[in-house]
Short mmCIF file of C-alpha atoms in Angstrom, two decimals:
data_model
loop_
_atom_site.label_atom_id
_atom_site.label_comp_id
_atom_site.label_asym_id
_atom_site.label_seq_id
_atom_site.Cartn_x
_atom_site.Cartn_y
_atom_site.Cartn_z
CA MET A 83 26.49 -67.54 -24.21
CA GLU A 84 26.14 -64.12 -22.49
CA GLN A 85 27.20 -62.16 -25.35
CA THR A 86 24.93 -64.40 -27.78
CA ALA A 87 22.06 -63.22 -25.56
CA VAL A 88 22.74 -59.65 -25.86
CA SER A 89 23.24 -59.99 -29.59
CA ASP A 90 19.93 -61.57 -29.94
CA ARG A 91 18.24 -59.20 -28.03
CA LEU A 92 19.83 -55.94 -29.47
CA GLY A 93 20.86 -57.11 -33.04
CA ASN A 94 17.73 -59.33 -34.09
CA GLU A 95 14.51 -58.55 -32.28
CA ALA A 96 11.79 -56.58 -33.96
CA ILE A 97 12.77 -52.68 -33.04
CA VAL A 98 9.48 -51.43 -31.67
CA PRO A 99 8.74 -54.26 -29.45
CA LEU A 100 12.38 -54.56 -28.31
CA LEU A 101 12.42 -50.92 -27.84
CA PHE A 102 9.27 -50.61 -25.73
CA ARG A 103 10.69 -53.73 -23.74
CA LEU A 104 13.93 -51.84 -22.85
CA SER A 105 12.12 -48.51 -22.37
CA ILE A 106 9.16 -49.14 -20.21
CA PRO A 107 11.31 -49.95 -17.22
CA SER A 108 13.15 -46.85 -17.48
CA ILE A 109 10.02 -44.78 -18.37
CA ILE A 110 8.05 -45.95 -15.26
CA ALA A 111 10.98 -45.42 -13.14
CA MET A 112 11.74 -42.09 -14.79
CA ALA A 113 7.87 -41.07 -14.19
CA VAL A 114 7.99 -42.26 -10.58
CA GLN A 115 11.27 -40.08 -10.10
CA ALA A 116 9.50 -36.97 -11.79
CA LEU A 117 6.44 -37.81 -9.37
CA TYR A 118 8.98 -37.70 -6.53
CA ASN A 119 10.52 -34.41 -7.53
CA ILE A 120 6.98 -32.95 -7.61
CA VAL A 121 5.99 -34.21 -4.43
CA ASP A 122 9.06 -33.22 -2.72
CA SER A 123 8.18 -29.50 -4.00
CA ILE A 124 4.53 -29.93 -2.79
CA TYR A 125 5.85 -30.70 0.58
CA VAL A 126 8.35 -27.92 0.65
CA GLY A 127 5.79 -25.38 -0.62
CA ARG A 128 3.65 -26.16 2.20
CA ILE A 129 6.30 -24.88 4.60
CA SER A 130 6.07 -21.26 2.94
CA LYS A 131 6.49 -19.73 -0.49
CA GLN A 132 10.04 -18.74 0.68
CA ALA A 133 11.01 -22.19 1.15
CA LEU A 134 9.86 -23.06 -2.35
CA SER A 135 11.81 -20.08 -3.77
CA ALA A 136 14.81 -21.40 -1.85
CA LEU A 137 14.78 -24.80 -3.45
CA SER A 138 14.61 -23.07 -6.73
CA LEU A 139 17.72 -20.99 -5.74
CA ALA A 140 19.65 -24.39 -4.68
CA PHE A 141 18.19 -26.23 -8.09
CA PRO A 142 21.30 -24.84 -10.22
CA VAL A 143 23.64 -26.42 -7.75
CA GLN A 144 22.04 -29.69 -7.93
CA LEU A 145 21.94 -29.74 -11.76
CA ILE A 146 25.65 -29.50 -11.56
CA VAL A 147 26.09 -32.60 -9.51
CA ILE A 148 23.42 -34.37 -11.45
CA GLY A 149 24.83 -33.34 -14.67
CA THR A 150 28.29 -34.70 -13.61
CA ALA A 151 26.93 -37.95 -12.77
CA VAL A 152 24.53 -38.02 -16.02
CA GLY A 153 27.19 -37.03 -18.22
CA THR A 154 29.63 -39.69 -16.89
CA GLY A 155 26.87 -42.20 -17.13
CA VAL A 156 26.01 -41.43 -20.79
CA GLY A 157 29.80 -41.83 -21.72
CA VAL A 158 30.13 -45.35 -19.93
CA SER A 159 26.59 -46.47 -21.43
CA SER A 160 27.66 -45.49 -24.90
CA LEU A 161 31.01 -47.10 -24.40
CA ILE A 162 29.80 -50.35 -23.13
CA SER A 163 27.06 -50.89 -25.64
CA ARG A 164 29.59 -50.09 -28.48
CA LEU A 165 32.26 -52.56 -26.97
CA LEU A 166 29.72 -55.41 -26.51
CA GLY A 167 28.51 -54.76 -30.20
CA LYS A 168 32.09 -55.29 -31.22
CA GLY A 169 32.10 -58.73 -28.93
CA ASP A 170 34.79 -56.96 -26.51
CA LYS A 171 33.49 -57.89 -23.23
CA LYS A 172 36.76 -57.68 -21.47
CA ARG A 173 37.16 -54.02 -22.28
CA ALA A 174 33.41 -53.43 -21.59
CA THR A 175 33.94 -54.81 -18.01
CA ASN A 176 37.30 -52.59 -17.52
CA ALA A 177 35.25 -49.72 -18.43
CA ALA A 178 32.60 -50.40 -15.78
CA GLU A 179 35.35 -50.77 -13.17
CA HIS A 180 36.66 -47.38 -14.09
CA VAL A 181 33.56 -45.49 -13.57
CA MET A 182 32.91 -46.93 -10.03
CA LEU A 183 36.46 -45.46 -9.23
CA ILE A 184 35.20 -42.16 -10.44
CA ALA A 185 31.90 -42.29 -8.52
CA VAL A 186 34.30 -42.25 -5.31
CA ILE A 187 36.30 -39.35 -6.46
CA TYR A 188 33.23 -37.31 -7.34
CA GLY A 189 31.62 -38.22 -3.95
CA ILE A 190 34.58 -36.93 -2.01
CA VAL A 191 35.14 -33.69 -3.93
CA VAL A 192 31.48 -32.71 -3.90
CA ALA A 193 31.09 -33.52 -0.05
CA PHE A 194 34.01 -31.27 0.54
CA VAL A 195 32.31 -28.37 -1.16
CA GLY A 196 29.24 -28.94 0.67
CA VAL A 197 30.99 -28.88 3.81
CA PHE A 198 32.72 -25.66 3.32
CA PHE A 199 31.01 -23.66 0.83
CA SER A 200 27.46 -24.03 0.83
CA HIS A 201 26.46 -20.66 2.20
CA GLU A 202 28.63 -18.81 -0.23
CA ILE A 203 26.99 -20.60 -3.07
CA ILE A 204 23.61 -19.82 -2.28
CA ALA A 205 24.53 -16.25 -1.35
CA ALA A 206 25.85 -15.89 -5.03
CA PHE A 207 22.17 -15.80 -6.30
CA THR A 208 20.54 -13.46 -3.75
CA GLU A 209 20.86 -11.10 -0.76
CA ASP A 210 17.90 -12.32 1.10
CA LYS A 211 18.95 -13.65 4.45
CA GLU A 212 16.10 -15.91 4.88
CA LEU A 213 16.60 -17.54 1.53
CA ILE A 214 20.29 -17.97 1.77
CA GLN A 215 19.98 -19.50 5.19
CA MET A 216 17.08 -21.93 3.97
CA GLY A 217 19.04 -22.61 0.71
CA SER A 218 22.27 -23.39 2.39
CA GLU A 219 20.91 -25.79 4.80
CA TYR A 220 19.23 -27.71 2.14
CA ILE A 221 22.07 -27.85 -0.22
CA SER A 222 24.82 -28.69 2.21
CA ILE A 223 23.28 -31.81 3.12
CA ILE A 224 22.49 -32.93 -0.44
CA LEU A 225 26.11 -32.20 -1.29
CA MET A 226 27.63 -33.90 1.90
CA GLY A 227 25.43 -37.05 0.62
CA SER A 228 26.52 -36.86 -3.16
CA PHE A 229 28.21 -40.23 -3.16
CA ALA A 230 24.85 -41.63 -2.63
CA LEU A 231 23.69 -40.08 -6.02
CA PHE A 232 27.04 -40.84 -8.13
CA PHE A 233 27.27 -44.59 -7.23
CA PRO A 234 23.50 -45.71 -8.31
CA MET A 235 23.04 -43.54 -11.18
CA LEU A 236 26.63 -44.57 -12.51
CA ALA A 237 26.03 -48.10 -11.87
CA ASP A 238 22.50 -47.93 -13.55
CA ASN A 239 24.20 -46.91 -16.62
CA ILE A 240 26.69 -49.61 -16.57
CA LEU A 241 23.64 -51.79 -16.66
CA ARG A 242 21.84 -49.93 -19.58
CA GLY A 243 24.87 -50.18 -21.66
CA GLN A 244 24.22 -53.91 -21.69
CA GLY A 245 20.64 -53.65 -22.28
CA ASN A 246 19.57 -53.87 -18.92
CA THR A 247 16.90 -51.53 -17.82
CA PHE A 248 14.73 -53.61 -15.51
CA ILE A 249 17.12 -53.44 -12.55
CA PRO A 250 17.77 -49.57 -12.93
CA MET A 251 13.81 -49.33 -12.90
CA ILE A 252 13.80 -51.21 -9.37
CA THR A 253 16.46 -49.13 -8.23
CA MET A 254 14.85 -45.86 -9.06
CA LEU A 255 11.63 -46.92 -7.82
CA ILE A 256 13.21 -47.80 -4.33
CA GLY A 257 14.73 -44.58 -4.21
CA SER A 258 11.71 -42.34 -5.36
CA ILE A 259 9.13 -44.18 -3.15
CA LEU A 260 11.12 -44.20 -0.02
CA ASN A 261 11.82 -40.28 -0.74
CA VAL A 262 8.13 -39.72 -0.88
CA ILE A 263 7.55 -41.73 2.43
CA LEU A 264 10.57 -39.87 4.22
CA ASP A 265 9.66 -36.51 2.94
CA PRO A 266 6.57 -35.64 5.36
CA LEU A 267 7.99 -37.26 8.18
CA PHE A 268 11.33 -35.39 8.31
CA ILE A 269 9.96 -31.99 7.06
CA PHE A 270 6.76 -31.65 9.30
CA GLY A 271 8.17 -34.14 12.33
CA LEU A 272 5.30 -36.64 11.88
CA TRP A 273 5.08 -39.91 13.84
CA GLY A 274 7.77 -38.64 16.38
CA PHE A 275 10.42 -37.85 13.73
CA PRO A 276 12.34 -34.64 14.01
CA ARG A 277 10.71 -31.71 12.44
CA TRP A 278 13.51 -30.31 10.30
CA GLY A 279 11.71 -28.27 7.70
CA ILE A 280 13.53 -27.95 4.36
CA LYS A 281 16.64 -29.69 5.78
CA GLY A 282 14.27 -32.82 6.46
CA ALA A 283 13.61 -32.76 2.70
CA ALA A 284 17.33 -33.10 1.90
CA PHE A 285 18.12 -35.57 4.59
CA ALA A 286 15.09 -37.89 3.27
CA THR A 287 16.62 -37.53 -0.34
CA VAL A 288 20.18 -38.68 0.86
CA LEU A 289 18.80 -41.37 3.09
CA SER A 290 16.62 -42.72 0.47
CA ARG A 291 19.68 -42.74 -2.16
CA ILE A 292 21.75 -44.64 0.45
CA ILE A 293 19.15 -47.43 0.48
CA SER A 294 18.56 -47.65 -3.29
CA GLY A 295 22.44 -47.19 -3.69
CA SER A 296 22.96 -50.32 -1.33
CA PHE A 297 20.50 -52.45 -3.64
CA MET A 298 22.43 -51.42 -6.72
CA MET A 299 25.76 -52.48 -5.18
CA PHE A 300 24.48 -55.85 -4.39
CA ILE A 301 23.35 -56.38 -7.80
CA LEU A 302 26.28 -54.90 -9.57
CA PHE A 303 28.49 -57.64 -7.89
CA SER A 304 26.04 -60.57 -8.50
CA GLU A 305 25.28 -62.75 -11.19
CA LYS A 306 22.61 -60.15 -12.41
CA ASN A 307 25.33 -58.30 -13.97
CA ASP A 308 26.70 -59.82 -17.22
CA LEU A 309 30.04 -58.03 -16.81
CA ASP A 310 32.25 -59.63 -14.13
CA ILE A 311 33.43 -56.87 -12.23
CA ASN A 312 36.31 -57.54 -9.91
CA ILE A 313 38.11 -54.68 -8.08
CA LYS A 314 41.12 -56.77 -7.26
CA ASN A 315 41.62 -57.13 -11.12
CA PHE A 316 41.35 -53.66 -11.78
CA LYS A 317 43.92 -52.00 -13.95
CA PHE A 318 43.88 -48.25 -14.85
CA ASP A 319 43.76 -47.30 -18.57
CA PHE A 320 43.70 -43.85 -19.25
CA SER A 321 42.26 -44.77 -22.82
CA ILE A 322 39.13 -45.94 -21.02
CA ILE A 323 38.51 -42.67 -19.34
CA LYS A 324 39.20 -40.89 -22.50
CA SER A 325 36.69 -43.03 -24.34
CA ILE A 326 34.19 -42.46 -21.57
CA TYR A 327 34.54 -38.72 -21.60
CA GLN A 328 34.66 -38.35 -25.56
CA VAL A 329 30.96 -38.75 -25.26
CA GLY A 330 30.23 -38.06 -21.61
CA PHE A 331 32.13 -34.76 -21.17
CA PRO A 332 29.82 -33.00 -23.72
CA ALA A 333 26.84 -34.61 -22.11
CA MET A 334 28.17 -33.28 -18.68
CA VAL A 335 28.70 -29.76 -20.02
CA MET A 336 25.15 -29.80 -21.45
CA GLN A 337 23.97 -30.19 -17.91
CA PHE A 338 26.19 -27.87 -16.77
CA LEU A 339 24.80 -25.19 -19.12
CA ALA A 340 21.43 -26.19 -17.86
CA SER A 341 22.54 -25.06 -14.32
CA PHE A 342 24.17 -21.80 -15.82
CA MET A 343 20.89 -21.28 -17.63
CA VAL A 344 18.86 -21.77 -14.39
CA ALA A 345 21.04 -19.38 -12.27
CA GLY A 346 20.97 -16.85 -14.78
CA MET A 347 17.40 -17.28 -15.28
CA ASN A 348 16.94 -16.69 -11.48
CA LYS A 349 19.29 -13.53 -11.70
CA ILE A 350 16.66 -12.13 -14.25
CA LEU A 351 13.58 -13.26 -12.35
CA VAL A 352 14.68 -11.90 -9.05
CA SER A 353 14.30 -8.38 -10.46
CA TYR A 354 10.59 -8.88 -10.75
CA SER A 355 9.95 -10.92 -7.60
CA THR A 356 10.91 -14.04 -5.47
CA THR A 357 7.51 -15.37 -6.59
CA ALA A 358 8.56 -15.37 -10.18
CA ILE A 359 11.71 -17.45 -8.94
CA ALA A 360 8.99 -19.89 -7.06
CA ALA A 361 6.83 -20.14 -10.33
CA ALA A 362 10.02 -21.07 -12.52
CA GLY A 363 10.77 -23.53 -9.91
CA ILE A 364 7.42 -25.21 -10.24
CA TYR A 365 7.65 -25.28 -13.86
CA PHE A 366 11.08 -26.95 -13.57
CA LYS A 367 9.51 -29.62 -11.16
CA LEU A 368 6.27 -30.31 -13.55
CA GLN A 369 8.35 -30.35 -16.96
CA SER A 370 10.34 -33.57 -15.46
CA PHE A 371 7.18 -35.33 -15.39
CA VAL A 372 6.72 -34.55 -19.32
CA PHE A 373 10.60 -35.00 -20.08
CA MET A 374 11.57 -37.70 -17.78
CA PRO A 375 9.73 -40.51 -19.88
CA VAL A 376 11.49 -39.43 -23.10
CA PHE A 377 14.89 -39.82 -21.20
CA GLY A 378 13.44 -43.26 -20.17
CA LEU A 379 12.98 -43.89 -23.56
CA ASN A 380 16.42 -42.97 -24.49
CA HIS A 381 17.79 -45.62 -21.96
CA GLY A 382 16.33 -48.22 -24.23
CA PHE A 383 17.06 -46.58 -27.58
CA MET A 384 20.71 -45.81 -26.99
CA PRO A 385 22.04 -49.44 -26.44
CA ILE A 386 19.85 -50.59 -29.37
CA LEU A 387 21.40 -47.73 -31.60
CA GLY A 388 24.99 -48.16 -29.97
CA TYR A 389 24.91 -51.84 -30.39
CA ASN A 390 23.82 -51.74 -34.11
CA TYR A 391 26.29 -49.02 -35.00
CA GLY A 392 29.18 -50.95 -33.63
CA HIS A 393 27.73 -54.09 -35.60
CA ARG A 394 27.38 -51.88 -38.70
CA ASN A 395 23.66 -52.43 -39.25
CA PRO A 396 22.32 -49.35 -40.63
CA ASP A 397 18.71 -50.79 -41.57
CA ARG A 398 17.88 -51.37 -37.78
CA MET A 399 19.54 -48.11 -36.68
CA LYS A 400 16.89 -46.24 -39.11
CA LYS A 401 13.92 -48.27 -37.59
CA ALA A 402 15.22 -47.48 -34.18
CA ILE A 403 15.62 -43.71 -34.80
CA LYS A 404 12.19 -43.31 -36.34
CA ALA A 405 10.34 -45.25 -33.66
CA ALA A 406 12.13 -43.08 -31.04
CA PHE A 407 11.25 -39.94 -32.82
CA VAL A 408 7.50 -41.21 -32.93
CA ILE A 409 7.24 -42.00 -29.37
CA GLY A 410 9.28 -38.96 -28.05
CA PHE A 411 6.92 -36.70 -29.78
CA ALA A 412 3.68 -38.40 -28.39
CA PHE A 413 5.04 -37.94 -24.98
CA THR A 414 5.72 -34.39 -25.01
CA PHE A 415 2.55 -33.56 -27.12
CA ALA A 416 0.52 -35.03 -24.46
CA GLY A 417 2.27 -32.94 -21.89
CA PHE A 418 1.68 -29.73 -23.85
CA ILE A 419 -2.21 -30.71 -23.77
CA VAL A 420 -2.14 -31.21 -19.95
CA PHE A 421 -0.16 -27.90 -19.40
CA GLN A 422 -2.62 -25.77 -21.34
CA VAL A 423 -5.65 -27.24 -19.88
CA PHE A 424 -4.81 -27.83 -16.47
CA ALA A 425 -2.08 -25.07 -15.82
CA GLU A 426 -3.87 -23.52 -12.68
CA GLN A 427 -4.61 -26.85 -11.00
CA LEU A 428 -1.07 -27.78 -11.39
CA VAL A 429 0.44 -24.76 -9.60
CA ARG A 430 -2.31 -24.84 -6.86
CA MET A 431 -0.80 -28.14 -5.72
CA PHE A 432 2.28 -26.46 -4.42
CA ASN A 433 0.76 -23.24 -2.96
CA ASP A 434 -2.54 -21.26 -3.08
CA ASP A 435 -0.97 -17.88 -3.09
CA ALA A 436 -2.68 -15.79 -5.56
CA GLU A 437 0.29 -14.06 -6.75
CA LEU A 438 1.93 -17.11 -7.42
CA ILE A 439 -0.77 -18.71 -9.31
CA LYS A 440 -1.29 -15.83 -11.72
CA ILE A 441 2.57 -15.59 -12.78
CA GLY A 442 2.84 -19.55 -12.48
CA VAL A 443 -0.17 -20.03 -15.00
CA LYS A 444 1.12 -17.67 -17.40
CA ALA A 445 4.45 -19.28 -17.26
CA LEU A 446 3.34 -22.86 -17.73
CA LYS A 447 0.90 -22.22 -20.65
CA THR A 448 3.77 -20.04 -22.58
CA ILE A 449 6.76 -22.26 -21.78
CA SER A 450 4.79 -25.39 -22.78
CA LEU A 451 3.96 -24.03 -26.35
CA ALA A 452 7.35 -25.68 -27.42
CA PHE A 453 6.55 -29.07 -25.91
CA PRO A 454 5.51 -30.81 -29.16
CA ILE A 455 9.19 -30.46 -30.59
CA ILE A 456 11.18 -30.93 -27.41
CA GLY A 457 10.51 -34.91 -27.58
CA PRO A 458 11.99 -35.37 -30.93
CA ALA A 459 14.82 -32.89 -29.97
CA ILE A 460 15.80 -34.93 -26.93
CA VAL A 461 15.85 -37.91 -29.07
CA ALA A 462 18.18 -36.48 -31.79
CA GLY A 463 20.51 -35.55 -28.95
CA THR A 464 20.67 -39.07 -27.74
CA THR A 465 21.39 -40.33 -31.36
CA PHE A 466 24.51 -37.92 -31.59
CA GLN A 467 25.60 -39.61 -28.28
CA ALA A 468 24.97 -43.27 -29.43
CA LEU A 469 27.25 -42.62 -32.14
CA GLY A 470 29.91 -41.49 -30.08
CA ARG A 471 29.48 -37.85 -31.34
CA GLY A 472 28.85 -35.59 -28.12
CA LEU A 473 29.85 -32.37 -29.57
CA PRO A 474 26.80 -31.70 -31.50
CA SER A 475 24.72 -32.07 -28.61
CA LEU A 476 27.02 -29.91 -26.59
CA LEU A 477 26.87 -26.88 -29.32
CA LEU A 478 23.15 -27.27 -29.84
CA SER A 479 22.44 -27.08 -26.02
CA PHE A 480 24.97 -24.06 -25.72
CA LEU A 481 23.05 -22.37 -28.48
CA ARG A 482 19.72 -22.99 -26.89
CA GLN A 483 20.31 -22.20 -23.52
CA ILE A 484 23.15 -19.41 -23.37
CA ILE A 485 23.13 -17.84 -26.87
CA VAL A 486 19.43 -17.54 -27.50
CA LEU A 487 17.37 -18.45 -24.33
CA LEU A 488 19.11 -15.92 -21.63
CA PRO A 489 19.54 -12.94 -23.84
CA ALA A 490 15.84 -13.48 -25.40
CA MET A 491 14.43 -13.58 -21.51
CA TYR A 492 16.39 -10.33 -20.89
CA VAL A 493 15.26 -8.37 -23.89
CA LEU A 494 11.92 -9.55 -23.91
CA GLY A 495 11.61 -8.78 -20.14
CA ILE A 496 12.46 -5.17 -21.09
CA TYR A 497 9.98 -4.77 -23.46
CA PHE A 498 7.09 -6.94 -22.55
CA GLY A 499 7.74 -7.22 -18.68
CA LEU A 500 7.63 -10.62 -16.82
CA ASP A 501 4.93 -12.29 -19.16
CA GLY A 502 7.46 -11.63 -22.01
CA VAL A 503 10.20 -13.44 -20.44
CA TRP A 504 8.28 -16.84 -20.79
CA TYR A 505 8.19 -16.42 -24.61
CA ALA A 506 12.20 -16.86 -24.54
CA PHE A 507 11.63 -20.59 -23.76
CA PRO A 508 9.63 -21.52 -26.89
CA LEU A 509 11.74 -19.37 -29.10
CA SER A 510 15.07 -21.10 -28.09
CA GLU A 511 13.28 -24.41 -28.68
CA ILE A 512 12.42 -23.55 -32.25
CA VAL A 513 15.96 -22.45 -33.00
CA ASN A 514 17.41 -25.61 -31.57
CA ALA A 515 14.92 -27.64 -33.68
CA VAL A 516 15.79 -26.28 -36.69
CA ILE A 517 19.55 -26.37 -36.54
CA GLY A 518 19.79 -29.61 -34.69
CA GLY A 519 17.54 -31.31 -37.13
CA ILE A 520 19.65 -30.30 -40.07
CA TRP A 521 22.82 -31.18 -38.34
CA LEU A 522 21.30 -34.69 -37.63
CA VAL A 523 20.32 -35.40 -41.32
CA VAL A 524 23.80 -34.66 -42.22
CA VAL A 525 25.65 -36.67 -39.63
CA LEU A 526 23.24 -39.70 -40.36
CA LYS A 527 23.59 -39.56 -44.14
CA GLN A 528 27.37 -39.49 -43.42
CA THR A 529 27.20 -42.31 -41.16
CA PHE A 530 25.15 -44.69 -43.38
CA ASP A 531 27.47 -43.89 -46.28
CA ASP A 532 30.52 -45.02 -44.26
CA MET A 533 28.78 -48.24 -43.28
CA ARG A 534 28.02 -49.04 -46.82
CA MET A 535 31.35 -48.66 -48.24
#
């Protein structure tokens, strides 16, 4: 009966209403998560401009941790949706049990790094002692509490692979809202709480994740989960790990590339000023509010596409792809308008420093020129992943962030100064959109031709 319900939802309902029904919970959750990211940085910016720069230096390290969870989650979500499309619920359950073990292992390893290497990690990006101190204080707490990130994120993807996006929305809302509430208490010492500054921001993040993760653990082992997870019956199967990371590893490496890109960008920007680093940090926090809804859309899009791919239904796949591309474009085009019109107001939310406002406004207006094409590009990457093809997304991400972006930032900076550096972002997105679009058309044509044979 449970499998019939999944089939009715993913295999038969009208595509656009189904896509919205599955996506809206994740879109709301992602928007709230993005809002938390912004509010968190606003609070830190109120400490000082240096604190904001320290947060930016810690950002690449956070991206590695998040990327590990995201990549693994994409892999297990894609695998579970495809297995359910084939009617193999037992193997889908086994995949969920494997990913829980993975969460424990990752949590232990990353906590070890946080305890012993936080100072050295931040020192690799700057020689400024104040930035090193603040950055290492923040990232050590984040890394030591990493299991509280791994478990909820991977558990969310177990449910998303089943087409359940409501519970992940609730989990993310709990974590984000708690974080917004706890941040000022621990950063500024309000209402008798300790005044911990930037350390308070990290502690608030970990504590909110622990609470939301506890809720997710309850759901995962309850009747709300269609997969009957039972750790006592767990049997290790290397083929499950292989299947998860056939899609998940390229997605993980894509996130690592983002970390490498941000680290490289910080190295380039530090030659101009620490204020430039803070401005870039503001951009990355604000861009999440534009892109997170598209990622939320993808959480509804992937199980539809993956299920109908496994069920060999090309017509529904085409409808889902077209709808997702149009909605993705609409989201990021709206972000383009906001960044162009309200750039100064957006920067002022973080700090009123005149130099920061000047640099930040230029950065936001220039980088956001590429926003209209980024939405469809994100959907294209998810399309590859839902088809079990992680390599194209990986290679395109490598092309965009490493082959084009960083060299272009360096060269444009030489000839046009800091203002020229920001133009590297739209340039890299245009190259990615052209090559990625052609590649996707070829892959989809081959996929649909194979289905008709």
